[in-house]
Tab-separated table of C-alpha atoms in Angstrom:
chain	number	residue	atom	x	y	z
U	1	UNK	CA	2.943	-5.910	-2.131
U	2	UNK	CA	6.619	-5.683	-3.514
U	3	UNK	CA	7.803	-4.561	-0.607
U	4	UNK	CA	6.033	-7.094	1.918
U	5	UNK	CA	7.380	-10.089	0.249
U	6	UNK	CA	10.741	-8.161	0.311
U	7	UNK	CA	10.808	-7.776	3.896
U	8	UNK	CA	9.729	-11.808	3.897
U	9	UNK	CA	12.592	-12.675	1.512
U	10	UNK	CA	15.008	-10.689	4.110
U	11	UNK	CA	13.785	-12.766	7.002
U	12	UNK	CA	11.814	-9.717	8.361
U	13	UNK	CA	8.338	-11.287	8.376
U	14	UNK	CA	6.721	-9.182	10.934
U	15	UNK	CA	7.765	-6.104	9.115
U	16	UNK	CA	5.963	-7.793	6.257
U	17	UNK	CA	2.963	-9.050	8.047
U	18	UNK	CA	2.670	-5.618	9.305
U	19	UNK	CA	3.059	-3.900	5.321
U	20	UNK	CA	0.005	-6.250	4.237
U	21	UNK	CA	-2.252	-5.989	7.612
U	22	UNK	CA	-2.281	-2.277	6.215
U	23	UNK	CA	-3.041	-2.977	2.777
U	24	UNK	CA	-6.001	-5.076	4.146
U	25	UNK	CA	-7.389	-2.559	6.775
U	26	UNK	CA	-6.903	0.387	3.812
U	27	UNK	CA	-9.320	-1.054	1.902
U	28	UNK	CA	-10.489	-4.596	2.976
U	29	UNK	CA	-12.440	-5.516	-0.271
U	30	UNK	CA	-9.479	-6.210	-2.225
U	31	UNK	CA	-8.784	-10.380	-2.236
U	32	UNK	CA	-5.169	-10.399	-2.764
U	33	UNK	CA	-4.275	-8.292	-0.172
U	34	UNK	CA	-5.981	-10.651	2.032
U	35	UNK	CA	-4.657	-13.570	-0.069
U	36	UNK	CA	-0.927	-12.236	0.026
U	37	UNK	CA	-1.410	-11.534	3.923
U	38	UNK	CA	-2.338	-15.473	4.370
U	39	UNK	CA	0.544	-16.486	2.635
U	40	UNK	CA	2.816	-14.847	4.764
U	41	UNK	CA	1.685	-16.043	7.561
U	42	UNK	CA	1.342	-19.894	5.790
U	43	UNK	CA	5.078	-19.238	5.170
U	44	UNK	CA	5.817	-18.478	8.511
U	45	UNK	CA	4.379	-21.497	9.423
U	46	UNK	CA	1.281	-20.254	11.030
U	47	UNK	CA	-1.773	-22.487	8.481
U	48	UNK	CA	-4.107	-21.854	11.378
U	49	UNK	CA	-3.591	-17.801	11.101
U	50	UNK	CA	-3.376	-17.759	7.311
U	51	UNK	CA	-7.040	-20.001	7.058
U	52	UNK	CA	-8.530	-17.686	9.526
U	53	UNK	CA	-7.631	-14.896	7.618
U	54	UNK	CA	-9.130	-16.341	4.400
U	55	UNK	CA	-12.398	-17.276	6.195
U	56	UNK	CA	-12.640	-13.705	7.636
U	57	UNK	CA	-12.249	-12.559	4.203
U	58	UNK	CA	-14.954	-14.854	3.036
U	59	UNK	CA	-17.270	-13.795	5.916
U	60	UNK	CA	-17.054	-10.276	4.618
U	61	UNK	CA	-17.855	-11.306	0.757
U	62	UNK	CA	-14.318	-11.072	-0.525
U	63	UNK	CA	-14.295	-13.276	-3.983
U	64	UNK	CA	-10.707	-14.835	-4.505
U	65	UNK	CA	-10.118	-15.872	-8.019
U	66	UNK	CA	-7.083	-16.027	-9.851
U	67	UNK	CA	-3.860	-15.862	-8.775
U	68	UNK	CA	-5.533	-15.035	-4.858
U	69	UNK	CA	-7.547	-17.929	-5.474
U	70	UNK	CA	-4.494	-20.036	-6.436
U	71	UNK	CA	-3.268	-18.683	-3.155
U	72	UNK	CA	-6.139	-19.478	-1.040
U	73	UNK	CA	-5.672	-23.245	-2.542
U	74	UNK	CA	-2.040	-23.539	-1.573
U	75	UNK	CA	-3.245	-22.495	1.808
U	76	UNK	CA	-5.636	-25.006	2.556
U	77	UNK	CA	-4.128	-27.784	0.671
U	78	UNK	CA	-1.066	-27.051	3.131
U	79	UNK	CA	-2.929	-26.691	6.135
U	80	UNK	CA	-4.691	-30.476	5.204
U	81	UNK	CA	-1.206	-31.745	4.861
U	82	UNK	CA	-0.475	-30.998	8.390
């Protein structure tokens, strides 16, 4: 995850995007890999991407809570903002 937000922090958000699309598809259970991978994309501006991502998470019975959750409330507090 370190090395994701890294990449984001360096302007490279594709490369980071990229980092935690693997992190999800290694083992797609795991909430804040899917929470961290919607807040890359919410950073990059893309709330329609990052939502999606939470709902698909969701639809497969990922449980956010905690810091993810916190995440996943940033995201669609954001995206109601818009």
């Amino acid at each position: 995850y370190m090395l994701a937000f890294t990449k984001l922090q360096l302007g490279k958000t594709q490369a980071g995007i990229d980092l935690m699309t693997k992190a999800v598809e290694d083992d797609p259970k795991i909430a804040e890999s899917w929470a961290r991978l919607a807040f890359i994309y919410n950073q990059a501006g893309d709330t329609v991407k990052a939502r999606a991502l939470i709902e698909e998470a969701t639809g497969l019975g990922v449980v956010f809570s905690g810091q993810s959750q916190g995440i996943v409330d940033l995201i669609f507090d954001t995206s109601t903002n818009k």
